[in-house]
Amino acid sequence: MTTTVPTEAAVRQSSPGTASGNRRRPGRIRRIGLPYLLLLPALLLELLVHLVPMVIGMVMSFKELTQFYIRDWTTAPWNGLDNYSVSVDFDAPVGAALLHSFLVTVAFTLLSVALCWLIGTAAAIFMQDTFRGRGLLRALFLVPYALPVYTAVITWVFMFQHDNGLVNHVLHDQLGLTDKPSFWLIGDNSFIALLTVSVWKGWPFAFLIVMAGLQNIPKELYEAASLDGAGLWQQIRRITLPSLRPVNQVLVLVLFLWTFNDFNTPYVLFGKTAPEAADLISVHIYQASFVTWNFGTGSAMSVLLLLFLLVVTGVYLVITSRGRRTADV
């Protein structure tokens, strides 16, 4: 009589634990793959809406794309780096105009971000105290941020009118601060008008983010500081601002990118041709592309703007991460 000894593989296959493990493995794979499957539609839409136009714009920047090739832009002749050399030739009219627009945008962005952060932080700290009507005041603070851009900016267009605008009526007719009604939508005052609208529209976002960050600061820290004799300014300087550092790092970066790329506000405020004092680079690139019909040069300017923002973002993240590690040590 012959006795058959089962092999190790046969025992492993016949083991109930192994069989259940094999049955569990496909279910585990399905559970792991489900989040990626749910994210797939959003990733495809992101690819179609952002990445594909970005790649097409980069290709267009290397072509001599004018109105003669607008029917089929792929037939435009290859131009190499000529569009980029024209854009950065600051001695030529095109490059000089782009440099001026860039400097105006930098000044506008720095002032707007600083004022938005300052007003938003002050309002958020003020709203930490409990008083009657605080909820209503919070809601009113968020109205400029909740309004559609066109509705908010077009209201300011009427307010900045020279003859019957509310701004001139208050400053000249009622307060007598100016000798005569000012032109706010042309000339040098256009920069002040653009900055006013941008800050009015952007500071509620800073207020909302800072107010959310203040909720994570324990009240016991303020109580202990008050018992030690620290005043309001010392509490803000020693407790509030250091605790809000991670929030402010993200907030400042987001505000910078939004403000530097802002197209809707100057376009609705001034139209297709912005005054020289308020010639932001977003509107300038639009004019170079859709007004002069030189899409190749406009695409090159857009790529240069993208590279600049990538460099600034990378440097900012490196500096803030080093500062955070130093503070943790």
Short mmCIF file of C-alpha atoms in Angstrom, two decimals:
data_model
loop_
_atom_site.label_atom_id
_atom_site.label_comp_id
_atom_site.label_asym_id
_atom_site.label_seq_id
_atom_site.Cartn_x
_atom_site.Cartn_y
_atom_site.Cartn_z
CA MET A 1 0.00 0.00 0.00
CA THR A 2 1.38 3.37 -1.06
CA THR A 3 1.12 6.40 1.29
CA THR A 4 1.01 9.86 -0.27
CA VAL A 5 2.61 12.63 1.79
CA PRO A 6 1.02 16.04 1.11
CA THR A 7 3.46 18.69 0.01
CA GLU A 8 3.88 22.08 1.71
CA ALA A 9 2.19 23.86 -1.18
CA ALA A 10 -0.81 21.58 -1.00
CA VAL A 11 -1.11 22.16 2.72
CA ARG A 12 -0.89 25.92 2.19
CA GLN A 13 -3.59 25.76 -0.47
CA SER A 14 -5.87 23.69 1.68
CA SER A 15 -5.34 25.89 4.72
CA PRO A 16 -8.57 27.80 5.58
CA GLY A 17 -6.64 30.85 6.71
CA THR A 18 -4.86 31.11 3.40
CA ALA A 19 -8.09 30.76 1.47
CA SER A 20 -9.73 33.53 3.46
CA GLY A 21 -6.62 35.67 2.94
CA ASN A 22 -6.90 35.20 -0.80
CA ARG A 23 -10.53 36.14 -0.65
CA ARG A 24 -9.76 39.25 1.38
CA ARG A 25 -7.03 40.48 -0.95
CA PRO A 26 -9.32 41.52 -3.87
CA GLY A 27 -11.62 43.30 -1.44
CA ARG A 28 -8.66 45.16 0.03
CA ILE A 29 -7.51 46.15 -3.44
CA ARG A 30 -10.98 47.44 -4.22
CA ARG A 31 -11.06 49.48 -1.01
CA ILE A 32 -7.66 51.02 -1.75
CA GLY A 33 -8.54 51.78 -5.36
CA LEU A 34 -11.95 53.28 -4.61
CA PRO A 35 -10.65 56.74 -3.50
CA TYR A 36 -8.54 57.02 -6.64
CA LEU A 37 -11.51 55.98 -8.74
CA LEU A 38 -13.63 58.68 -7.13
CA LEU A 39 -10.91 61.26 -7.78
CA LEU A 40 -10.54 60.27 -11.43
CA PRO A 41 -13.35 62.55 -12.82
CA ALA A 42 -11.93 65.59 -11.00
CA LEU A 43 -8.42 64.80 -12.25
CA LEU A 44 -9.67 64.46 -15.83
CA LEU A 45 -11.52 67.78 -15.61
CA GLU A 46 -8.42 69.43 -14.12
CA LEU A 47 -6.41 68.04 -17.02
CA LEU A 48 -8.85 69.37 -19.59
CA VAL A 49 -9.48 72.77 -18.00
CA HIS A 50 -5.97 73.73 -16.85
CA LEU A 51 -3.15 71.52 -18.03
CA VAL A 52 -4.15 71.10 -21.68
CA PRO A 53 -4.57 74.89 -22.30
CA MET A 54 -1.30 75.47 -20.46
CA VAL A 55 0.58 73.10 -22.76
CA ILE A 56 -1.09 74.60 -25.84
CA GLY A 57 -0.13 78.10 -24.67
CA MET A 58 3.50 77.01 -24.26
CA VAL A 59 3.52 75.63 -27.81
CA MET A 60 1.93 78.84 -29.12
CA SER A 61 4.68 80.90 -27.50
CA PHE A 62 7.19 79.39 -29.93
CA LYS A 63 5.13 80.25 -33.02
CA GLU A 64 4.62 83.42 -35.04
CA LEU A 65 0.91 83.32 -34.33
CA THR A 66 -0.96 86.39 -35.58
CA GLN A 67 -4.46 87.04 -36.91
CA PHE A 68 -3.49 85.50 -40.25
CA TYR A 69 -3.25 82.05 -38.66
CA ILE A 70 -6.14 82.32 -36.22
CA ARG A 71 -8.26 79.86 -38.24
CA ASP A 72 -5.72 77.07 -37.67
CA TRP A 73 -2.99 78.02 -35.23
CA THR A 74 -1.05 74.82 -35.87
CA THR A 75 -0.11 76.11 -39.35
CA ALA A 76 1.65 79.18 -37.91
CA PRO A 77 5.41 79.18 -38.68
CA TRP A 78 7.84 78.19 -35.94
CA ASN A 79 9.41 81.24 -34.35
CA GLY A 80 11.76 79.71 -31.80
CA LEU A 81 12.69 82.04 -28.94
CA ASP A 82 12.01 85.24 -30.86
CA ASN A 83 8.81 85.96 -28.91
CA TYR A 84 10.70 85.65 -25.64
CA SER A 85 13.57 87.84 -26.82
CA VAL A 86 11.11 90.54 -27.88
CA SER A 87 9.33 90.37 -24.52
CA VAL A 88 12.51 90.74 -22.45
CA ASP A 89 14.15 93.37 -24.67
CA PHE A 90 13.55 96.25 -22.30
CA ASP A 91 15.11 98.78 -24.66
CA ALA A 92 12.42 98.10 -27.26
CA PRO A 93 8.83 99.38 -26.93
CA VAL A 94 7.28 95.94 -26.29
CA GLY A 95 9.78 94.97 -23.59
CA ALA A 96 9.73 98.42 -21.96
CA ALA A 97 5.93 98.34 -21.76
CA LEU A 98 6.02 94.84 -20.25
CA LEU A 99 8.61 95.90 -17.66
CA HIS A 100 6.51 98.92 -16.68
CA SER A 101 3.44 96.71 -16.33
CA PHE A 102 5.43 94.22 -14.23
CA LEU A 103 6.66 96.93 -11.84
CA VAL A 104 3.14 98.35 -11.49
CA THR A 105 1.82 94.86 -10.74
CA VAL A 106 4.50 94.21 -8.11
CA ALA A 107 3.76 97.48 -6.31
CA PHE A 108 0.03 96.91 -6.52
CA THR A 109 0.32 93.33 -5.26
CA LEU A 110 2.55 94.16 -2.29
CA LEU A 111 0.30 97.02 -1.15
CA SER A 112 -2.91 95.05 -1.67
CA VAL A 113 -1.70 91.93 0.14
CA ALA A 114 -0.29 93.96 3.05
CA LEU A 115 -3.50 95.96 3.50
CA CYS A 116 -5.75 92.91 3.12
CA TRP A 117 -3.76 91.02 5.73
CA LEU A 118 -3.59 93.98 8.12
CA ILE A 119 -7.30 94.84 7.94
CA GLY A 120 -8.39 91.20 8.01
CA THR A 121 -6.20 90.37 11.01
CA ALA A 122 -7.32 93.45 12.95
CA ALA A 123 -10.99 92.68 12.25
CA ALA A 124 -10.58 89.01 13.23
CA ILE A 125 -8.90 89.92 16.53
CA PHE A 126 -11.60 92.48 17.23
CA MET A 127 -14.30 89.88 16.58
CA GLN A 128 -12.91 87.52 19.21
CA ASP A 129 -14.62 89.49 21.97
CA THR A 130 -18.26 88.71 22.65
CA PHE A 131 -20.67 91.63 22.17
CA ARG A 132 -24.18 92.21 20.93
CA GLY A 133 -24.49 92.11 17.16
CA ARG A 134 -21.22 90.25 16.58
CA GLY A 135 -22.84 87.67 14.30
CA LEU A 136 -24.47 90.33 12.14
CA LEU A 137 -21.21 92.26 11.87
CA ARG A 138 -19.35 89.11 10.83
CA ALA A 139 -21.90 88.52 8.09
CA LEU A 140 -21.58 92.12 6.86
CA PHE A 141 -17.79 91.79 6.77
CA LEU A 142 -18.08 88.85 4.37
CA VAL A 143 -20.42 90.61 1.92
CA PRO A 144 -17.61 91.99 -0.36
CA TYR A 145 -16.10 88.51 -0.64
CA ALA A 146 -19.46 86.85 -1.30
CA LEU A 147 -20.55 89.25 -4.04
CA PRO A 148 -19.81 88.30 -7.66
CA VAL A 149 -16.80 90.15 -9.05
CA TYR A 150 -18.73 91.93 -11.78
CA THR A 151 -21.45 93.13 -9.39
CA ALA A 152 -18.94 94.40 -6.84
CA VAL A 153 -16.59 96.13 -9.29
CA ILE A 154 -19.27 97.71 -11.47
CA THR A 155 -20.72 99.30 -8.33
CA TRP A 156 -17.35 100.94 -7.71
CA VAL A 157 -17.28 102.12 -11.33
CA PHE A 158 -20.42 104.16 -10.68
CA MET A 159 -19.04 105.40 -7.36
CA PHE A 160 -15.83 106.62 -9.05
CA GLN A 161 -17.64 108.61 -11.74
CA HIS A 162 -16.30 112.15 -12.15
CA ASP A 163 -19.58 114.11 -12.26
CA ASN A 164 -22.08 112.16 -10.19
CA GLY A 165 -20.01 109.56 -8.34
CA LEU A 166 -20.37 109.00 -4.61
CA VAL A 167 -16.61 109.27 -3.96
CA ASN A 168 -16.31 112.78 -5.39
CA HIS A 169 -19.59 113.77 -3.74
CA VAL A 170 -18.24 112.83 -0.30
CA LEU A 171 -14.65 114.02 -0.71
CA HIS A 172 -15.34 117.25 -2.60
CA ASP A 173 -18.92 118.33 -1.94
CA GLN A 174 -19.37 117.25 1.66
CA LEU A 175 -15.90 117.11 3.23
CA GLY A 176 -14.14 119.63 0.98
CA LEU A 177 -10.91 117.62 0.92
CA THR A 178 -10.26 118.29 -2.78
CA ASP A 179 -10.25 121.53 -4.76
CA LYS A 180 -12.25 119.99 -7.61
CA PRO A 181 -13.77 116.60 -8.47
CA SER A 182 -11.08 114.07 -9.31
CA PHE A 183 -10.81 111.63 -12.20
CA TRP A 184 -10.50 108.23 -10.58
CA LEU A 185 -10.66 105.93 -13.59
CA ILE A 186 -7.98 107.68 -15.66
CA GLY A 187 -4.57 109.15 -14.87
CA ASP A 188 -2.52 108.54 -11.76
CA ASN A 189 -5.60 108.21 -9.52
CA SER A 190 -6.50 105.00 -11.32
CA PHE A 191 -3.88 103.14 -9.28
CA ILE A 192 -5.53 104.33 -6.04
CA ALA A 193 -8.96 103.35 -7.35
CA LEU A 194 -7.74 99.88 -8.35
CA LEU A 195 -6.01 99.36 -5.01
CA THR A 196 -9.13 100.46 -3.11
CA VAL A 197 -11.36 98.01 -4.96
CA SER A 198 -8.86 95.17 -4.58
CA VAL A 199 -8.47 95.68 -0.83
CA TRP A 200 -12.22 96.10 -0.32
CA LYS A 201 -12.84 92.86 -2.20
CA GLY A 202 -9.96 90.83 -0.74
CA TRP A 203 -9.69 91.64 2.97
CA PRO A 204 -12.79 89.58 4.00
CA PHE A 205 -10.96 86.44 2.82
CA ALA A 206 -8.04 87.27 5.11
CA PHE A 207 -10.52 88.01 7.89
CA LEU A 208 -12.19 84.62 7.42
CA ILE A 209 -8.93 82.63 7.40
CA VAL A 210 -7.41 84.45 10.39
CA MET A 211 -10.63 84.15 12.36
CA ALA A 212 -10.61 80.39 11.77
CA GLY A 213 -6.98 80.23 12.88
CA LEU A 214 -7.74 82.13 16.09
CA GLN A 215 -10.17 79.41 17.15
CA ASN A 216 -7.24 77.01 17.64
CA ILE A 217 -5.42 79.24 20.14
CA PRO A 218 -6.23 78.15 23.73
CA LYS A 219 -7.85 80.87 25.80
CA GLU A 220 -5.79 79.76 28.78
CA LEU A 221 -2.72 81.36 27.18
CA TYR A 222 -4.41 84.77 27.16
CA GLU A 223 -5.67 84.31 30.72
CA ALA A 224 -2.19 83.39 31.96
CA ALA A 225 -0.64 86.32 30.09
CA SER A 226 -3.23 88.68 31.55
CA LEU A 227 -2.46 87.46 35.06
CA ASP A 228 1.23 88.10 34.39
CA GLY A 229 0.41 91.71 33.49
CA ALA A 230 0.66 91.50 29.69
CA GLY A 231 -1.37 94.12 27.84
CA LEU A 232 -3.35 93.71 24.64
CA TRP A 233 -0.48 94.55 22.32
CA GLN A 234 1.90 92.22 24.19
CA GLN A 235 -0.64 89.38 23.96
CA ILE A 236 -1.03 89.95 20.21
CA ARG A 237 2.72 90.12 19.71
CA ARG A 238 3.71 87.19 21.95
CA ILE A 239 0.74 84.84 21.56
CA THR A 240 -1.54 85.67 18.63
CA LEU A 241 0.94 86.36 15.84
CA PRO A 242 3.32 83.44 16.64
CA SER A 243 0.37 81.06 16.87
CA LEU A 244 -0.99 82.30 13.53
CA ARG A 245 2.34 81.87 11.72
CA PRO A 246 1.37 78.66 9.82
CA VAL A 247 -1.97 80.20 8.83
CA ASN A 248 -0.39 83.47 7.73
CA GLN A 249 2.21 81.68 5.61
CA VAL A 250 -0.49 80.03 3.52
CA LEU A 251 -2.71 83.13 3.55
CA VAL A 252 -0.02 85.50 2.26
CA LEU A 253 0.95 83.10 -0.53
CA VAL A 254 -2.65 82.65 -1.68
CA LEU A 255 -3.34 86.38 -1.58
CA PHE A 256 -0.15 87.08 -3.52
CA LEU A 257 -1.00 84.62 -6.29
CA TRP A 258 -4.62 85.77 -6.54
CA THR A 259 -3.73 89.45 -6.61
CA PHE A 260 -0.82 89.14 -9.03
CA ASN A 261 -2.98 87.18 -11.49
CA ASP A 262 -6.12 89.27 -10.99
CA PHE A 263 -7.71 90.04 -14.33
CA ASN A 264 -11.40 90.54 -13.56
CA THR A 265 -11.01 93.58 -11.30
CA PRO A 266 -8.97 95.84 -13.65
CA TYR A 267 -10.85 94.63 -16.72
CA VAL A 268 -14.28 95.46 -15.30
CA LEU A 269 -12.99 98.68 -13.74
CA PHE A 270 -11.17 100.12 -16.78
CA GLY A 271 -12.18 98.03 -19.78
CA LYS A 272 -9.86 96.57 -22.41
CA THR A 273 -7.30 99.37 -22.14
CA ALA A 274 -6.17 100.15 -18.61
CA PRO A 275 -4.53 103.49 -17.73
CA GLU A 276 -0.75 103.50 -17.63
CA ALA A 277 -0.71 103.91 -13.84
CA ALA A 278 -2.91 100.81 -13.40
CA ASP A 279 -1.60 98.66 -16.24
CA LEU A 280 -1.48 95.28 -14.50
CA ILE A 281 0.37 92.51 -16.26
CA SER A 282 -2.73 90.35 -16.66
CA VAL A 283 -4.51 93.07 -18.65
CA HIS A 284 -1.29 93.89 -20.49
CA ILE A 285 -0.97 90.29 -21.70
CA TYR A 286 -4.62 90.36 -22.74
CA GLN A 287 -3.99 93.49 -24.79
CA ALA A 288 -0.90 91.95 -26.39
CA SER A 289 -2.90 88.88 -27.36
CA PHE A 290 -6.44 89.97 -28.19
CA VAL A 291 -6.08 93.67 -29.04
CA THR A 292 -2.91 93.63 -31.16
CA TRP A 293 -3.63 90.06 -32.35
CA ASN A 294 -0.12 88.85 -31.58
CA PHE A 295 -0.91 85.62 -29.78
CA GLY A 296 2.65 84.33 -29.98
CA THR A 297 4.07 87.25 -28.03
CA GLY A 298 1.16 87.17 -25.59
CA SER A 299 1.73 83.46 -24.97
CA ALA A 300 5.44 84.09 -24.36
CA MET A 301 4.55 86.76 -21.81
CA SER A 302 2.18 84.34 -20.10
CA VAL A 303 4.88 81.68 -19.87
CA LEU A 304 7.32 84.22 -18.42
CA LEU A 305 4.69 85.19 -15.85
CA LEU A 306 4.18 81.53 -14.96
CA LEU A 307 7.91 81.00 -14.49
CA PHE A 308 8.17 84.10 -12.30
CA LEU A 309 5.32 82.95 -10.07
CA LEU A 310 6.81 79.45 -9.80
CA VAL A 311 10.17 80.88 -8.74
CA VAL A 312 8.62 83.25 -6.21
CA THR A 313 6.44 80.47 -4.79
CA GLY A 314 9.38 78.08 -4.51
CA VAL A 315 11.60 80.66 -2.79
CA TYR A 316 8.77 81.63 -0.43
CA LEU A 317 8.11 78.00 0.53
CA VAL A 318 11.81 77.34 1.14
CA ILE A 319 12.19 80.43 3.34
CA THR A 320 9.03 79.74 5.35
CA SER A 321 9.88 76.05 5.82
CA ARG A 322 13.35 76.97 7.12
CA GLY A 323 11.82 79.52 9.47
CA ARG A 324 9.34 76.92 10.72
CA ARG A 325 12.09 74.36 11.38
CA THR A 326 14.16 76.98 13.20
CA ALA A 327 11.18 77.90 15.36
CA ASP A 328 10.53 74.24 16.18
CA VAL A 329 14.15 73.73 17.23
#
